[in-house]
Amino acid sequence: MHLILRSCLVVSLSLLTGVAGAATTSGGTKPDLLSSSKSETGTQTLANAPFNTLLDKFLRDGRIDYAALKADSAATAQLQAYVEAIAAMPDSEPLSSWINAYNALVVHAVLTRYPLKSVQDAAGGDFRFFREILYTVAGKARSLDDIENGVICPRFQDARIHVALNCGALSCPPLAPHAFEEVTLDSTLDHLAEVMVNDGHHVYMMEGKLVVNEIFKWFEQDFVRDRGSLLKWIQNYSADAAIKALAADVVIEVYPYNWALAAH
């Protein structure tokens, strides 16, 4: 997840105005975002026990304790086994497996280069961490960018993806405490969206303006597609009465993204 190579990159608000109405769901009902992708993918075969064991032991407040993980040879072997399972999984795996693959490979890529201060500067800097580190994923050599922008975004077309993918930086959404399972994915993504919108860090009001994580602007077209506008998407998950009452013309600003490593 980085700034430069994004096939899902946002276009400006002025360009989106003409399509916003078409993207709005009628009657305010929740769109079935996963139904079309389910028809094109198979059942989940990627077994998540190794990744869950790692998360249970080393995840604290959404961040991995990389120092402790690197010192635990049994845990690193489990992570390696999961990486090998990702390599062999079918390309037809559902969204849950692709999110798990991305998140686990970020952990693996950081771990093999740890200690490091920032994913932005890792692997030679200039976001090469996301473009040039290759893993075999579903039988094909892919970078993290390939997974996110070549598979996940175009294949599954669900803006909630952006609250589930963890790129290893402090400003990324927290790493989920458990691997994603397809049978509970819809409710899990809704929960993570609610957490991100209401945690006071990624979305908040300041001097009458709505301030958001840059992720919301980078991928604004995805939120517009799903709810008609970025503001409507946020309001759908917000528990803040002031945010829910905002007019469509509210000024939306972003705060600078912090690419420092999210490590416990």
PDB file of C-alpha atoms in Angstrom:
ATOM      1  CA  MET A   1       0.000   0.000   0.000  1.00  0.00           C
ATOM      2  CA  HIS A   2       1.796   3.122  -1.123  1.00  0.00           C
ATOM      3  CA  LEU A   3       1.286   6.441  -2.836  1.00  0.00           C
ATOM      4  CA  ILE A   4       2.717   5.925  -6.308  1.00  0.00           C
ATOM      5  CA  LEU A   5       1.561   2.716  -7.969  1.00  0.00           C
ATOM      6  CA  ARG A   6      -2.159   2.507  -7.221  1.00  0.00           C
ATOM      7  CA  SER A   7      -4.456   1.124  -9.870  1.00  0.00           C
ATOM      8  CA  CYS A   8      -7.331   2.063  -7.539  1.00  0.00           C
ATOM      9  CA  LEU A   9      -6.156   5.677  -7.192  1.00  0.00           C
ATOM     10  CA  VAL A  10      -8.715   8.341  -6.478  1.00  0.00           C
ATOM     11  CA  VAL A  11      -9.801  10.977  -8.950  1.00  0.00           C
ATOM     12  CA  SER A  12     -10.720  14.442  -7.762  1.00  0.00           C
ATOM     13  CA  LEU A  13     -14.033  15.270  -6.152  1.00  0.00           C
ATOM     14  CA  SER A  14     -15.005  17.404  -9.117  1.00  0.00           C
ATOM     15  CA  LEU A  15     -14.622  14.462 -11.485  1.00  0.00           C
ATOM     16  CA  LEU A  16     -16.627  12.210  -9.193  1.00  0.00           C
ATOM     17  CA  THR A  17     -19.603  14.526  -8.947  1.00  0.00           C
ATOM     18  CA  GLY A  18     -21.137  13.232 -12.142  1.00  0.00           C
ATOM     19  CA  VAL A  19     -21.095   9.589 -11.066  1.00  0.00           C
ATOM     20  CA  ALA A  20     -21.961   9.941  -7.409  1.00  0.00           C
ATOM     21  CA  GLY A  21     -25.692   9.668  -7.953  1.00  0.00           C
ATOM     22  CA  ALA A  22     -25.382   6.462  -9.917  1.00  0.00           C
ATOM     23  CA  ALA A  23     -23.348   4.866  -7.134  1.00  0.00           C
ATOM     24  CA  THR A  24     -25.858   5.612  -4.403  1.00  0.00           C
ATOM     25  CA  THR A  25     -27.970   2.707  -3.237  1.00  0.00           C
ATOM     26  CA  SER A  26     -31.696   3.247  -3.280  1.00  0.00           C
ATOM     27  CA  GLY A  27     -33.583   3.663  -0.032  1.00  0.00           C
ATOM     28  CA  GLY A  28     -30.358   3.671   1.994  1.00  0.00           C
ATOM     29  CA  THR A  29     -30.219  -0.128   2.062  1.00  0.00           C
ATOM     30  CA  LYS A  30     -26.898  -1.841   2.492  1.00  0.00           C
ATOM     31  CA  PRO A  31     -25.396  -2.945  -0.856  1.00  0.00           C
ATOM     32  CA  ASP A  32     -24.470  -6.617  -1.167  1.00  0.00           C
ATOM     33  CA  LEU A  33     -20.818  -5.949  -1.886  1.00  0.00           C
ATOM     34  CA  LEU A  34     -19.604  -9.530  -1.709  1.00  0.00           C
ATOM     35  CA  SER A  35     -22.231 -11.328  -3.771  1.00  0.00           C
ATOM     36  CA  SER A  36     -20.758 -10.711  -7.229  1.00  0.00           C
ATOM     37  CA  SER A  37     -17.226 -11.623  -6.169  1.00  0.00           C
ATOM     38  CA  LYS A  38     -18.426 -14.830  -4.504  1.00  0.00           C
ATOM     39  CA  SER A  39     -19.772 -16.076  -7.814  1.00  0.00           C
ATOM     40  CA  GLU A  40     -16.305 -15.700  -9.326  1.00  0.00           C
ATOM     41  CA  THR A  41     -14.263 -17.260  -6.523  1.00  0.00           C
ATOM     42  CA  GLY A  42     -14.017 -20.614  -4.847  1.00  0.00           C
ATOM     43  CA  THR A  43     -14.264 -21.703  -1.240  1.00  0.00           C
ATOM     44  CA  GLN A  44     -11.587 -20.780   1.270  1.00  0.00           C
ATOM     45  CA  THR A  45      -8.900 -23.462   1.398  1.00  0.00           C
ATOM     46  CA  LEU A  46      -6.067 -21.457   2.969  1.00  0.00           C
ATOM     47  CA  ALA A  47      -5.757 -22.783   6.537  1.00  0.00           C
ATOM     48  CA  ASN A  48      -5.184 -19.888   8.931  1.00  0.00           C
ATOM     49  CA  ALA A  49      -4.051 -21.673  12.103  1.00  0.00           C
ATOM     50  CA  PRO A  50      -0.351 -20.698  11.743  1.00  0.00           C
ATOM     51  CA  PHE A  51      -1.179 -17.027  11.235  1.00  0.00           C
ATOM     52  CA  ASN A  52      -3.696 -17.006  14.075  1.00  0.00           C
ATOM     53  CA  THR A  53      -1.128 -18.525  16.430  1.00  0.00           C
ATOM     54  CA  LEU A  54       1.315 -15.768  15.522  1.00  0.00           C
ATOM     55  CA  LEU A  55      -1.293 -13.037  15.990  1.00  0.00           C
ATOM     56  CA  ASP A  56      -2.406 -14.431  19.341  1.00  0.00           C
ATOM     57  CA  LYS A  57       1.152 -14.383  20.656  1.00  0.00           C
ATOM     58  CA  PHE A  58       2.739 -11.293  19.100  1.00  0.00           C
ATOM     59  CA  LEU A  59      -0.015  -8.806  18.234  1.00  0.00           C
ATOM     60  CA  ARG A  60      -0.574  -6.002  20.738  1.00  0.00           C
ATOM     61  CA  ASP A  61      -2.979  -3.133  20.044  1.00  0.00           C
ATOM     62  CA  GLY A  62      -2.885  -3.816  16.325  1.00  0.00           C
ATOM     63  CA  ARG A  63       0.920  -3.927  16.148  1.00  0.00           C
ATOM     64  CA  ILE A  64       3.332  -6.842  15.915  1.00  0.00           C
ATOM     65  CA  ASP A  65       6.127  -7.261  18.465  1.00  0.00           C
ATOM     66  CA  TYR A  66       8.756  -7.927  15.804  1.00  0.00           C
ATOM     67  CA  ALA A  67      11.653  -8.201  18.250  1.00  0.00           C
ATOM     68  CA  ALA A  68       9.926 -10.997  20.159  1.00  0.00           C
ATOM     69  CA  LEU A  69       8.777 -12.689  16.960  1.00  0.00           C
ATOM     70  CA  LYS A  70      12.259 -12.644  15.452  1.00  0.00           C
ATOM     71  CA  ALA A  71      13.641 -14.251  18.602  1.00  0.00           C
ATOM     72  CA  ASP A  72      11.107 -17.094  18.476  1.00  0.00           C
ATOM     73  CA  SER A  73      12.322 -19.705  15.997  1.00  0.00           C
ATOM     74  CA  ALA A  74       9.173 -21.832  16.291  1.00  0.00           C
ATOM     75  CA  ALA A  75       6.954 -18.832  15.500  1.00  0.00           C
ATOM     76  CA  THR A  76       9.059 -17.759  12.536  1.00  0.00           C
ATOM     77  CA  ALA A  77       8.867 -21.319  11.214  1.00  0.00           C
ATOM     78  CA  GLN A  78       5.067 -21.173  11.493  1.00  0.00           C
ATOM     79  CA  LEU A  79       5.030 -17.888   9.595  1.00  0.00           C
ATOM     80  CA  GLN A  80       7.208 -19.423   6.895  1.00  0.00           C
ATOM     81  CA  ALA A  81       4.818 -22.371   6.640  1.00  0.00           C
ATOM     82  CA  TYR A  82       1.932 -19.941   6.150  1.00  0.00           C
ATOM     83  CA  VAL A  83       3.881 -18.102   3.440  1.00  0.00           C
ATOM     84  CA  GLU A  84       4.367 -21.434   1.669  1.00  0.00           C
ATOM     85  CA  ALA A  85       0.645 -22.176   1.969  1.00  0.00           C
ATOM     86  CA  ILE A  86      -0.092 -18.784   0.396  1.00  0.00           C
ATOM     87  CA  ALA A  87       2.212 -19.702  -2.476  1.00  0.00           C
ATOM     88  CA  ALA A  88       0.231 -22.877  -3.142  1.00  0.00           C
ATOM     89  CA  MET A  89      -3.314 -21.571  -2.619  1.00  0.00           C
ATOM     90  CA  PRO A  90      -5.610 -21.475  -5.678  1.00  0.00           C
ATOM     91  CA  ASP A  91      -6.014 -18.187  -7.511  1.00  0.00           C
ATOM     92  CA  SER A  92      -9.762 -18.624  -6.975  1.00  0.00           C
ATOM     93  CA  GLU A  93      -9.467 -18.144  -3.192  1.00  0.00           C
ATOM     94  CA  PRO A  94     -12.072 -15.710  -1.816  1.00  0.00           C
ATOM     95  CA  LEU A  95     -11.390 -12.209  -0.547  1.00  0.00           C
ATOM     96  CA  SER A  96     -10.668 -13.383   3.000  1.00  0.00           C
ATOM     97  CA  SER A  97      -7.650 -15.383   1.843  1.00  0.00           C
ATOM     98  CA  TRP A  98      -6.268 -12.565  -0.287  1.00  0.00           C
ATOM     99  CA  ILE A  99      -6.466 -10.125   2.642  1.00  0.00           C
ATOM    100  CA  ASN A 100      -4.771 -12.688   4.882  1.00  0.00           C
ATOM    101  CA  ALA A 101      -2.080 -13.214   2.265  1.00  0.00           C
ATOM    102  CA  TYR A 102      -1.346  -9.489   2.011  1.00  0.00           C
ATOM    103  CA  ASN A 103      -1.232  -8.952   5.761  1.00  0.00           C
ATOM    104  CA  ALA A 104       0.899 -12.009   6.462  1.00  0.00           C
ATOM    105  CA  LEU A 105       3.373 -11.184   3.700  1.00  0.00           C
ATOM    106  CA  VAL A 106       3.776  -7.660   5.062  1.00  0.00           C
ATOM    107  CA  VAL A 107       4.654  -9.188   8.438  1.00  0.00           C
ATOM    108  CA  HIS A 108       7.098 -11.603   6.785  1.00  0.00           C
ATOM    109  CA  ALA A 109       8.716  -8.881   4.657  1.00  0.00           C
ATOM    110  CA  VAL A 110       9.182  -6.633   7.692  1.00  0.00           C
ATOM    111  CA  LEU A 111      10.477  -9.471   9.837  1.00  0.00           C
ATOM    112  CA  THR A 112      13.172 -10.478   7.342  1.00  0.00           C
ATOM    113  CA  ARG A 113      14.410  -6.849   7.307  1.00  0.00           C
ATOM    114  CA  TYR A 114      13.915  -6.063  10.977  1.00  0.00           C
ATOM    115  CA  PRO A 115      14.992  -3.845  12.637  1.00  0.00           C
ATOM    116  CA  LEU A 116      13.802  -1.059  10.373  1.00  0.00           C
ATOM    117  CA  LYS A 117      12.241   2.322  11.001  1.00  0.00           C
ATOM    118  CA  SER A 118       9.806   2.627   8.092  1.00  0.00           C
ATOM    119  CA  VAL A 119       8.270   0.465   5.389  1.00  0.00           C
ATOM    120  CA  GLN A 120       8.591   3.480   3.087  1.00  0.00           C
ATOM    121  CA  ASP A 121      12.377   3.346   3.380  1.00  0.00           C
ATOM    122  CA  ALA A 122      12.778  -0.438   3.442  1.00  0.00           C
ATOM    123  CA  ALA A 123      14.199  -2.460   0.532  1.00  0.00           C
ATOM    124  CA  GLY A 124      16.069   0.543  -0.859  1.00  0.00           C
ATOM    125  CA  GLY A 125      13.465   3.195  -0.139  1.00  0.00           C
ATOM    126  CA  ASP A 126      11.026   4.939  -2.474  1.00  0.00           C
ATOM    127  CA  PHE A 127       8.309   2.427  -1.557  1.00  0.00           C
ATOM    128  CA  ARG A 128      10.243  -0.454  -3.151  1.00  0.00           C
ATOM    129  CA  PHE A 129       9.007  -2.508  -0.203  1.00  0.00           C
ATOM    130  CA  PHE A 130       5.622  -2.642  -1.943  1.00  0.00           C
ATOM    131  CA  ARG A 131       6.787  -2.826  -5.564  1.00  0.00           C
ATOM    132  CA  GLU A 132       9.891  -4.948  -5.682  1.00  0.00           C
ATOM    133  CA  ILE A 133       9.754  -7.583  -2.950  1.00  0.00           C
ATOM    134  CA  LEU A 134       8.263 -10.620  -4.660  1.00  0.00           C
ATOM    135  CA  TYR A 135       6.497 -13.619  -3.175  1.00  0.00           C
ATOM    136  CA  THR A 136       4.858 -16.568  -4.853  1.00  0.00           C
ATOM    137  CA  VAL A 137       1.140 -16.083  -4.295  1.00  0.00           C
ATOM    138  CA  ALA A 138      -1.341 -18.522  -5.801  1.00  0.00           C
ATOM    139  CA  GLY A 139       1.391 -19.887  -8.041  1.00  0.00           C
ATOM    140  CA  LYS A 140       2.548 -16.535  -9.417  1.00  0.00           C
ATOM    141  CA  ALA A 141       5.321 -14.121  -8.416  1.00  0.00           C
ATOM    142  CA  ARG A 142       3.644 -11.007  -7.046  1.00  0.00           C
ATOM    143  CA  SER A 143       4.567  -7.886  -5.119  1.00  0.00           C
ATOM    144  CA  LEU A 144       2.391  -6.419  -2.383  1.00  0.00           C
ATOM    145  CA  ASP A 145       1.190  -3.871  -4.934  1.00  0.00           C
ATOM    146  CA  ASP A 146       0.291  -6.712  -7.293  1.00  0.00           C
ATOM    147  CA  ILE A 147      -1.811  -8.347  -4.585  1.00  0.00           C
ATOM    148  CA  GLU A 148      -3.621  -5.162  -3.552  1.00  0.00           C
ATOM    149  CA  ASN A 149      -4.023  -3.348  -6.845  1.00  0.00           C
ATOM    150  CA  GLY A 150      -3.798  -6.223  -9.297  1.00  0.00           C
ATOM    151  CA  VAL A 151      -6.098  -8.685  -7.510  1.00  0.00           C
ATOM    152  CA  ILE A 152      -7.929  -7.449  -4.424  1.00  0.00           C
ATOM    153  CA  CYS A 153      -9.165  -4.024  -5.549  1.00  0.00           C
ATOM    154  CA  PRO A 154     -10.289  -4.875  -9.092  1.00  0.00           C
ATOM    155  CA  ARG A 155     -11.575  -8.374  -8.366  1.00  0.00           C
ATOM    156  CA  PHE A 156     -13.574  -7.760  -5.202  1.00  0.00           C
ATOM    157  CA  GLN A 157     -14.547  -4.062  -5.427  1.00  0.00           C
ATOM    158  CA  ASP A 158     -15.427  -3.457  -1.787  1.00  0.00           C
ATOM    159  CA  ALA A 159     -14.243  -0.240  -0.114  1.00  0.00           C
ATOM    160  CA  ARG A 160     -14.122  -2.030   3.230  1.00  0.00           C
ATOM    161  CA  ILE A 161     -10.961  -3.686   1.947  1.00  0.00           C
ATOM    162  CA  HIS A 162      -9.160  -0.512   2.953  1.00  0.00           C
ATOM    163  CA  VAL A 163      -9.937  -0.985   6.650  1.00  0.00           C
ATOM    164  CA  ALA A 164      -8.645  -4.579   6.567  1.00  0.00           C
ATOM    165  CA  LEU A 165      -5.335  -4.347   4.707  1.00  0.00           C
ATOM    166  CA  ASN A 166      -2.395  -3.510   6.956  1.00  0.00           C
ATOM    167  CA  CYS A 167       0.704  -2.149   5.220  1.00  0.00           C
ATOM    168  CA  GLY A 168       2.917  -2.113   8.309  1.00  0.00           C
ATOM    169  CA  ALA A 169       2.869   1.672   8.803  1.00  0.00           C
ATOM    170  CA  LEU A 170       1.556   3.566  11.820  1.00  0.00           C
ATOM    171  CA  SER A 171      -1.192   5.267   9.812  1.00  0.00           C
ATOM    172  CA  CYS A 172      -2.489   1.995   8.393  1.00  0.00           C
ATOM    173  CA  PRO A 173      -5.605   0.470   9.919  1.00  0.00           C
ATOM    174  CA  PRO A 174      -4.594  -1.784  12.826  1.00  0.00           C
ATOM    175  CA  LEU A 175      -3.818  -5.391  12.024  1.00  0.00           C
ATOM    176  CA  ALA A 176      -6.912  -7.450  12.823  1.00  0.00           C
ATOM    177  CA  PRO A 177      -6.512  -9.762  15.844  1.00  0.00           C
ATOM    178  CA  HIS A 178      -7.476 -12.860  13.871  1.00  0.00           C
ATOM    179  CA  ALA A 179      -7.123 -14.052  10.304  1.00  0.00           C
ATOM    180  CA  PHE A 180     -10.186 -13.401   8.158  1.00  0.00           C
ATOM    181  CA  GLU A 181     -12.636 -16.217   7.486  1.00  0.00           C
ATOM    182  CA  GLU A 182     -14.960 -16.071   4.518  1.00  0.00           C
ATOM    183  CA  VAL A 183     -18.036 -17.197   6.465  1.00  0.00           C
ATOM    184  CA  THR A 184     -17.792 -14.189   8.796  1.00  0.00           C
ATOM    185  CA  LEU A 185     -16.071 -11.743   6.459  1.00  0.00           C
ATOM    186  CA  ASP A 186     -19.024  -9.430   5.860  1.00  0.00           C
ATOM    187  CA  SER A 187     -19.698  -8.791   9.541  1.00  0.00           C
ATOM    188  CA  THR A 188     -15.982  -8.560  10.316  1.00  0.00           C
ATOM    189  CA  LEU A 189     -15.426  -5.899   7.651  1.00  0.00           C
ATOM    190  CA  ASP A 190     -18.407  -3.924   8.947  1.00  0.00           C
ATOM    191  CA  HIS A 191     -16.971  -4.090  12.460  1.00  0.00           C
ATOM    192  CA  LEU A 192     -13.523  -2.931  11.318  1.00  0.00           C
ATOM    193  CA  ALA A 193     -15.097  -0.078   9.365  1.00  0.00           C
ATOM    194  CA  GLU A 194     -16.963   1.017  12.492  1.00  0.00           C
ATOM    195  CA  VAL A 195     -13.781   0.826  14.563  1.00  0.00           C
ATOM    196  CA  MET A 196     -11.738   2.860  12.080  1.00  0.00           C
ATOM    197  CA  VAL A 197     -14.378   5.557  11.634  1.00  0.00           C
ATOM    198  CA  ASN A 198     -15.013   5.909  15.378  1.00  0.00           C
ATOM    199  CA  ASP A 199     -11.567   5.514  16.967  1.00  0.00           C
ATOM    200  CA  GLY A 200     -10.879   9.266  16.929  1.00  0.00           C
ATOM    201  CA  HIS A 201      -7.644   8.853  14.985  1.00  0.00           C
ATOM    202  CA  HIS A 202      -8.593   8.068  11.406  1.00  0.00           C
ATOM    203  CA  VAL A 203     -11.705  10.285  11.217  1.00  0.00           C
ATOM    204  CA  TYR A 204     -12.455  13.334  13.383  1.00  0.00           C
ATOM    205  CA  MET A 205     -13.863  16.844  13.380  1.00  0.00           C
ATOM    206  CA  MET A 206     -11.636  19.905  13.720  1.00  0.00           C
ATOM    207  CA  GLU A 207     -12.730  23.537  13.389  1.00  0.00           C
ATOM    208  CA  GLY A 208     -15.848  22.546  11.460  1.00  0.00           C
ATOM    209  CA  LYS A 209     -13.931  20.400   8.979  1.00  0.00           C
ATOM    210  CA  LEU A 210     -13.893  16.628   8.628  1.00  0.00           C
ATOM    211  CA  VAL A 211     -10.333  15.332   8.882  1.00  0.00           C
ATOM    212  CA  VAL A 212      -9.593  11.860   7.547  1.00  0.00           C
ATOM    213  CA  ASN A 213      -6.778   9.396   7.050  1.00  0.00           C
ATOM    214  CA  GLU A 214      -5.216   9.782   3.596  1.00  0.00           C
ATOM    215  CA  ILE A 215      -6.407   6.279   2.724  1.00  0.00           C
ATOM    216  CA  PHE A 216      -9.902   7.719   2.332  1.00  0.00           C
ATOM    217  CA  LYS A 217      -8.673  10.205  -0.271  1.00  0.00           C
ATOM    218  CA  TRP A 218      -6.326   7.824  -2.110  1.00  0.00           C
ATOM    219  CA  PHE A 219      -9.184   5.388  -2.632  1.00  0.00           C
ATOM    220  CA  GLU A 220     -12.039   7.878  -2.690  1.00  0.00           C
ATOM    221  CA  GLN A 221     -13.507   6.423  -5.865  1.00  0.00           C
ATOM    222  CA  ASP A 222     -14.063   3.105  -4.052  1.00  0.00           C
ATOM    223  CA  PHE A 223     -16.050   4.772  -1.271  1.00  0.00           C
ATOM    224  CA  VAL A 224     -18.035   6.764  -3.837  1.00  0.00           C
ATOM    225  CA  ARG A 225     -18.805   3.576  -5.765  1.00  0.00           C
ATOM    226  CA  ASP A 226     -20.145   1.855  -2.646  1.00  0.00           C
ATOM    227  CA  ARG A 227     -22.101   4.695  -0.991  1.00  0.00           C
ATOM    228  CA  GLY A 228     -22.359   7.599  -3.421  1.00  0.00           C
ATOM    229  CA  SER A 229     -19.764   9.752  -1.672  1.00  0.00           C
ATOM    230  CA  LEU A 230     -16.913   9.462   0.795  1.00  0.00           C
ATOM    231  CA  LEU A 231     -18.930  11.412   3.355  1.00  0.00           C
ATOM    232  CA  LYS A 232     -21.909   9.038   3.066  1.00  0.00           C
ATOM    233  CA  TRP A 233     -19.628   6.038   3.512  1.00  0.00           C
ATOM    234  CA  ILE A 234     -18.163   7.529   6.676  1.00  0.00           C
ATOM    235  CA  GLN A 235     -21.572   8.575   7.989  1.00  0.00           C
ATOM    236  CA  ASN A 236     -22.879   5.042   7.460  1.00  0.00           C
ATOM    237  CA  TYR A 237     -20.382   3.719  10.023  1.00  0.00           C
ATOM    238  CA  SER A 238     -20.050   6.739  12.305  1.00  0.00           C
ATOM    239  CA  ALA A 239     -21.595   6.851  15.767  1.00  0.00           C
ATOM    240  CA  ASP A 240     -20.865  10.582  16.069  1.00  0.00           C
ATOM    241  CA  ALA A 241     -24.029  12.662  15.762  1.00  0.00           C
ATOM    242  CA  ALA A 242     -22.028  15.676  14.562  1.00  0.00           C
ATOM    243  CA  ILE A 243     -20.492  13.693  11.712  1.00  0.00           C
ATOM    244  CA  LYS A 244     -23.806  12.117  10.787  1.00  0.00           C
ATOM    245  CA  ALA A 245     -25.329  15.617  10.532  1.00  0.00           C
ATOM    246  CA  LEU A 246     -22.665  17.023   8.203  1.00  0.00           C
ATOM    247  CA  ALA A 247     -23.854  18.568   4.946  1.00  0.00           C
ATOM    248  CA  ALA A 248     -22.645  17.214   1.625  1.00  0.00           C
ATOM    249  CA  ASP A 249     -20.479  20.294   1.022  1.00  0.00           C
ATOM    250  CA  VAL A 250     -18.437  19.920   4.214  1.00  0.00           C
ATOM    251  CA  VAL A 251     -14.708  20.501   3.751  1.00  0.00           C
ATOM    252  CA  ILE A 252     -12.812  17.216   4.002  1.00  0.00           C
ATOM    253  CA  GLU A 253      -9.113  17.450   4.797  1.00  0.00           C
ATOM    254  CA  VAL A 254      -6.450  14.784   5.266  1.00  0.00           C
ATOM    255  CA  TYR A 255      -3.677  14.527   7.823  1.00  0.00           C
ATOM    256  CA  PRO A 256      -0.171  13.489   6.729  1.00  0.00           C
ATOM    257  CA  TYR A 257       0.347   9.736   6.533  1.00  0.00           C
ATOM    258  CA  ASN A 258       2.853   8.332   9.024  1.00  0.00           C
ATOM    259  CA  TRP A 259       4.949   5.644   7.330  1.00  0.00           C
ATOM    260  CA  ALA A 260       6.952   4.747  10.456  1.00  0.00           C
ATOM    261  CA  LEU A 261       6.865   1.046  11.279  1.00  0.00           C
ATOM    262  CA  ALA A 262       3.877  -0.033  13.356  1.00  0.00           C
ATOM    263  CA  ALA A 263       5.745  -2.170  15.848  1.00  0.00           C
ATOM    264  CA  HIS A 264       4.944  -2.894  19.478  1.00  0.00           C
TER     265      HIS A 264
END
